[in-house]
GROMACS .gro file of C-alpha atoms in nm:
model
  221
    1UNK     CA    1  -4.448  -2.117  -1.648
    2UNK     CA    2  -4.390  -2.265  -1.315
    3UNK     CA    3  -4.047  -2.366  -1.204
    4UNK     CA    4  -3.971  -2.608  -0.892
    5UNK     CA    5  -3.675  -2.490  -0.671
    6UNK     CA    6  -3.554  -2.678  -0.369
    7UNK     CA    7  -3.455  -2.340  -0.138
    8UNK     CA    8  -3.541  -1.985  -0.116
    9UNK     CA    9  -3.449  -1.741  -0.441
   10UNK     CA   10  -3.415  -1.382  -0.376
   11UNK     CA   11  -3.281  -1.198  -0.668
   12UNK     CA   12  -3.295  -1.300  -1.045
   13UNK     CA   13  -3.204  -1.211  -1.367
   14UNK     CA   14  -3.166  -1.301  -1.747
   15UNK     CA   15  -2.902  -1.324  -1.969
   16UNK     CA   16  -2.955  -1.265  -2.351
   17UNK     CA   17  -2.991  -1.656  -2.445
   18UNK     CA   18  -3.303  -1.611  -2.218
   19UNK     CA   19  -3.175  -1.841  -1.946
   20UNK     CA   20  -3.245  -1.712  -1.595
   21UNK     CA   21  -2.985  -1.696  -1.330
   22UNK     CA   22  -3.136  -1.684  -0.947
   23UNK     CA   23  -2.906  -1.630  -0.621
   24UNK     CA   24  -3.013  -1.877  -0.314
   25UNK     CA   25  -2.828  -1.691  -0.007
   26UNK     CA   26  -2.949  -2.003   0.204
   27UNK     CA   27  -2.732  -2.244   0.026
   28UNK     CA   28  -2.435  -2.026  -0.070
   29UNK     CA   29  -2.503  -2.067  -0.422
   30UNK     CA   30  -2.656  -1.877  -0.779
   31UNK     CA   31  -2.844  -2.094  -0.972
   32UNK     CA   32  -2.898  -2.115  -1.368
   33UNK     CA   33  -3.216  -2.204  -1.499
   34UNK     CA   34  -3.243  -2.350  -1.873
   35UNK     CA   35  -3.519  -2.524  -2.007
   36UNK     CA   36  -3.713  -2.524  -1.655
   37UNK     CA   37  -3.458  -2.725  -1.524
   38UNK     CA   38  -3.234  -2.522  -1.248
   39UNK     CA   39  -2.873  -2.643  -1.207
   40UNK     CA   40  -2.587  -2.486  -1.003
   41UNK     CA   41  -2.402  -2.205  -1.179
   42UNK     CA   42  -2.142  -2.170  -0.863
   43UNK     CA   43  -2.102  -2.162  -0.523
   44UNK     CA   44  -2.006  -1.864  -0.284
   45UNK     CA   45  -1.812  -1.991  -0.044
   46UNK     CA   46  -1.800  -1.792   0.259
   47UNK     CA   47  -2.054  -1.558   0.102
   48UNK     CA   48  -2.412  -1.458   0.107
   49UNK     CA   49  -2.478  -1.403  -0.285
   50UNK     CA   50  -2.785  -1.153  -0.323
   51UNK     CA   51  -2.863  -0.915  -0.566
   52UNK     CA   52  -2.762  -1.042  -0.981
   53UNK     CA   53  -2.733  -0.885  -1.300
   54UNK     CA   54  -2.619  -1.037  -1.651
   55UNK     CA   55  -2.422  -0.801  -1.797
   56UNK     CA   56  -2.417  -0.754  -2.194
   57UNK     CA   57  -2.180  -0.953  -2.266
   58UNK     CA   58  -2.329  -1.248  -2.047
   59UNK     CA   59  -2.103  -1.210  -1.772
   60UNK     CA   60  -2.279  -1.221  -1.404
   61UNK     CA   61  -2.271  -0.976  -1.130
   62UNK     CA   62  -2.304  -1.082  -0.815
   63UNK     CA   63  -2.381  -0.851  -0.476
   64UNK     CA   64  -2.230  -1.093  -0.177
   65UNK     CA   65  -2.269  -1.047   0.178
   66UNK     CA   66  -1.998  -1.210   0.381
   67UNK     CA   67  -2.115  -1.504   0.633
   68UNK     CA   68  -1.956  -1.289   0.934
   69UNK     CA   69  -2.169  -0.990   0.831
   70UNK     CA   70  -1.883  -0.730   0.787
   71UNK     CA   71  -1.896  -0.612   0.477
   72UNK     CA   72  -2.006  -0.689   0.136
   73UNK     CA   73  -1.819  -0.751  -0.251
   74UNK     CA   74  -1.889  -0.730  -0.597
   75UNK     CA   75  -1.834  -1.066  -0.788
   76UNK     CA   76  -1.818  -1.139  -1.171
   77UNK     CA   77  -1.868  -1.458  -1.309
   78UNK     CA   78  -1.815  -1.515  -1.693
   79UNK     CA   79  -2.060  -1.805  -1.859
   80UNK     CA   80  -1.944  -2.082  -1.710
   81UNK     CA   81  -1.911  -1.989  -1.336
   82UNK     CA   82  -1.602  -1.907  -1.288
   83UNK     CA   83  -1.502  -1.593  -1.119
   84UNK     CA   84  -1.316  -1.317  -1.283
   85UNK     CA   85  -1.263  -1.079  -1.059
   86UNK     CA   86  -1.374  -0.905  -0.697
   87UNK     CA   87  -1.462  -0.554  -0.593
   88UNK     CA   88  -1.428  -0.546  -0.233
   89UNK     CA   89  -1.177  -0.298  -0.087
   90UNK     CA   90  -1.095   0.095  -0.163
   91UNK     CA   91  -0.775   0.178  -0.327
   92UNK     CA   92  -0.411   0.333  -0.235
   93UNK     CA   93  -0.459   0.453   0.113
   94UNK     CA   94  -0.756   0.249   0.181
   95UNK     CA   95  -0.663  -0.094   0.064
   96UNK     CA   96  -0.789  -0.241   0.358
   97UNK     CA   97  -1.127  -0.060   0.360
   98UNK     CA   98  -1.427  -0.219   0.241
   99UNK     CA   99  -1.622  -0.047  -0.032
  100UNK     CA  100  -1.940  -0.188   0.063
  101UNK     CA  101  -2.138  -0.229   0.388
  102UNK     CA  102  -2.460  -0.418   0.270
  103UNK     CA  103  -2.505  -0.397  -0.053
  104UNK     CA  104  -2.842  -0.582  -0.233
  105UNK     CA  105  -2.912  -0.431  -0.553
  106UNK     CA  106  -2.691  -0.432  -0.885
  107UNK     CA  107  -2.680  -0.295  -1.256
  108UNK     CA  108  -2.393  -0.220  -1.521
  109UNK     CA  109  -2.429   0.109  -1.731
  110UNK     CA  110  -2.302   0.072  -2.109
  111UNK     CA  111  -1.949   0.257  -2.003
  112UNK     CA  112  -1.895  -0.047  -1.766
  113UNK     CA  113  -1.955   0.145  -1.465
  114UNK     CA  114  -2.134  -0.080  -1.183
  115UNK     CA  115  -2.420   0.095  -0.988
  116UNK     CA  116  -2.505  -0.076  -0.654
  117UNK     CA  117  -2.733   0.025  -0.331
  118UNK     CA  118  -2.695   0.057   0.021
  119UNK     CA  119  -3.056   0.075   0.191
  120UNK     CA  120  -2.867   0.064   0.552
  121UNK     CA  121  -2.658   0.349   0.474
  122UNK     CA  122  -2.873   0.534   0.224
  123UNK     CA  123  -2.664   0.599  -0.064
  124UNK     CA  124  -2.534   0.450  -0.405
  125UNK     CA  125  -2.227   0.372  -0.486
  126UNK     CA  126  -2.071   0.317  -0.871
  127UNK     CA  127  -1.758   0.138  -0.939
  128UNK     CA  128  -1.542   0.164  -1.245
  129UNK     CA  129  -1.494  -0.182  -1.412
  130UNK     CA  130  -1.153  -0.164  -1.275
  131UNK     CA  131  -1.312  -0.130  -0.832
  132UNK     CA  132  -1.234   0.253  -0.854
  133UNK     CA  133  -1.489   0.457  -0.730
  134UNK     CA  134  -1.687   0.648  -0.983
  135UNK     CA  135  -1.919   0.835  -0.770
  136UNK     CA  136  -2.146   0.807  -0.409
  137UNK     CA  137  -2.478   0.947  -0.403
  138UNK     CA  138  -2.684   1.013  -0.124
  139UNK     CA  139  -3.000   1.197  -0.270
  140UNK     CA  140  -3.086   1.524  -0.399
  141UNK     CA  141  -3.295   1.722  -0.067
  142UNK     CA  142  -3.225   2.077  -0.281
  143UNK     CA  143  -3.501   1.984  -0.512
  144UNK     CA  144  -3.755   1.852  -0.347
  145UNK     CA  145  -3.941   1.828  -0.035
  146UNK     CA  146  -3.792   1.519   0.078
  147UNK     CA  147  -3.571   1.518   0.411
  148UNK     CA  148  -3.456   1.152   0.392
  149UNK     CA  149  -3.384   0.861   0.108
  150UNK     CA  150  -3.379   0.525   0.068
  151UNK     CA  151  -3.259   0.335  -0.264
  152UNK     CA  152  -3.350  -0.019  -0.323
  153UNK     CA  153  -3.337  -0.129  -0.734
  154UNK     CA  154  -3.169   0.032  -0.948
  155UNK     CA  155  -3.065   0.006  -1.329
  156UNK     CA  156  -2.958   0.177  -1.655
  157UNK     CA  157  -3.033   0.279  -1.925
  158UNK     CA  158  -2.936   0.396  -2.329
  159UNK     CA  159  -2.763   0.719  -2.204
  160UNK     CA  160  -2.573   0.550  -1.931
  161UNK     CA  161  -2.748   0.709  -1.672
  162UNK     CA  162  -2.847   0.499  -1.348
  163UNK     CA  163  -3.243   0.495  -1.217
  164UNK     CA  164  -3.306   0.431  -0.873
  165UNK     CA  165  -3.614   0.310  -0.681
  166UNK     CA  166  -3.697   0.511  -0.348
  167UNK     CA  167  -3.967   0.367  -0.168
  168UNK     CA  168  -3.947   0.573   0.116
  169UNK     CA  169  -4.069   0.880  -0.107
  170UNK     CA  170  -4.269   0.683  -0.350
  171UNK     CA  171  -4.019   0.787  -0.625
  172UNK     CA  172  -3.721   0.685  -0.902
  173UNK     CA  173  -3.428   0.881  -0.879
  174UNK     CA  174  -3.266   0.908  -1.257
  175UNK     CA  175  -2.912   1.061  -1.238
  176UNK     CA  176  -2.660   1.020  -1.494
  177UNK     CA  177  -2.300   0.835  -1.531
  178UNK     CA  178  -2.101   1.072  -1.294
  179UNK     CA  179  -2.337   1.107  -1.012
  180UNK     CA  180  -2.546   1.387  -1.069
  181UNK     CA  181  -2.925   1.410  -1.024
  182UNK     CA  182  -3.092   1.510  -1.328
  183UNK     CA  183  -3.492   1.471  -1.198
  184UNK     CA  184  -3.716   1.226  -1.013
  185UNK     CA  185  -3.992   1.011  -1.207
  186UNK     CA  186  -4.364   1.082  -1.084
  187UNK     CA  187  -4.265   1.199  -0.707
  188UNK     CA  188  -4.497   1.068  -0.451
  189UNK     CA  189  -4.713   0.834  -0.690
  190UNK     CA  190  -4.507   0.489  -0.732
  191UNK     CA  191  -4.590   0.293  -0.425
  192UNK     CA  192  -4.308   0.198  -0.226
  193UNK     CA  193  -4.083   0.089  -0.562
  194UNK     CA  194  -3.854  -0.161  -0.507
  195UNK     CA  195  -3.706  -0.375  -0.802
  196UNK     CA  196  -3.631  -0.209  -1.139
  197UNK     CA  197  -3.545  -0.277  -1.444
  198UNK     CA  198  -3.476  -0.051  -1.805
  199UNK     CA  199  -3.559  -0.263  -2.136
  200UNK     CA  200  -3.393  -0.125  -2.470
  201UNK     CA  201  -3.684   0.105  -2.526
  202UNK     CA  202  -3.553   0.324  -2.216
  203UNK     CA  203  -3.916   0.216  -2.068
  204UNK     CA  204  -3.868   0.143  -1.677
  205UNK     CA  205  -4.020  -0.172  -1.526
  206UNK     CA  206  -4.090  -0.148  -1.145
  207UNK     CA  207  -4.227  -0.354  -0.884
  208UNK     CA  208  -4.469  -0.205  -0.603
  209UNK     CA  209  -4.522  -0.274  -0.266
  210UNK     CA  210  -4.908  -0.338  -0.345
  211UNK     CA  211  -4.810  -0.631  -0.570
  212UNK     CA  212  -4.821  -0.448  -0.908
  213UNK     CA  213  -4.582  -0.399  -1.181
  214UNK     CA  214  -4.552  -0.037  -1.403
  215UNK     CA  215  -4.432   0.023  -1.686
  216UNK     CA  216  -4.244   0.405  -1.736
  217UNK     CA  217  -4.127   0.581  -2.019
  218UNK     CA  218  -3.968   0.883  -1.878
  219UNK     CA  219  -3.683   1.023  -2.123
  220UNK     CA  220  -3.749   1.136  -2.480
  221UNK     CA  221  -3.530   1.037  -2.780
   0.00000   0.00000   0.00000
């Protein structure tokens, strides 16, 4: 199916009634898509939306950059648009400190947690449903050969753990709900991964640069 849009979509995603929700950064808005007809789902004033993800329960998450290019926030939207809450600065001593530099891409783990990447910075960052910080990670250079990292898509799966394109080192990075690496999925063979996304048979779907699609199963149940 072909679907008519009147700006530029970045980032989509679907929710379980199968509509699909896209964010347009040029007009400040996300859009909902039902029936091949696209209709505003709400407007980010003062904010680049970007990366989305529909959360289990059909709530939207929402990666937005702000229009002065400081810093970025999490948004969540429930079914009808309207915002529930924002993620945007650290906690106690560091209320005034944004979390985020320039975050893109988004995913929620069955605990709640909220994964998110940083390509400028290098690192992921989770986020208790509450804004605390779970963990950071900034790669795993013990293990492996590799000297520097760069995480674009990521997304989660049955056991809670996150999985993270690299397309710097033509890798996914799995590690699990507190941070830690547990292994790397077919090092140096996926080309320049970028999107991602786990189904509910733990199979990983990821984009290449070369214009293909793979499908991964790499855990055992």
């Amino acid at each position: 199916n072909i679907i008519s849009v009147t700006s530029q979509p970045s980032f989509l995603a679907i929710n379980s009634l199968g509509h699909m929700f896209y964010t347009e950064f040029r007009d400040r808005s996300v859009k909902c898509v039902t029936y091949k007809i696209p209709s505003t789902f709400t407007k980010t004033q003062g904010w680049q939306p970007r990366g989305i993800h529909c959360c289990m329960n059909d709530d939207v998450l929402v990666t937005e950059f702000s229009d002065n290019l400081q810093h970025s926030r999490i948004a969540r939207y429930d079914a009808s648009g309207r915002c529930l809450n924002v993620i945007e600065f650290g906690e106690e001593n560091a209320q005034h400190v944004p979390l985020f530099d320039n975050v893109l891409f988004i995913c929620e783990n069955k605990n709640g947690d909220i994964g998110v990447t940083e390509r400028h910075k290098k690192r992921v960052i989770a986020v208790k449903k509450n804004g605390r910080k779970r963990f950071e990670y900034s790669g795993h250079i013990r293990s492996s050969s590799f000297t520097e990292f760069e995480f674009a898509g990521i997304g989660s799966d049955s056991r809670c753990n996150f999985v993270i394109s690299d397309p710097k080192n033509y890798t996914l990075h799995v590690v699990d709900w507190q941070g830690k690496f547990l292994f790397y999925v077919l090092p140096g063979e996926i080309i320049a991964p970028m999107a991602l996304c786990v189904d509910d048979e733990d199979r990983v779907w990821v984009t290449e640069a070369r214009g293909t699609v793979r499908v991964l199963t790499y855990i055992d149940h």
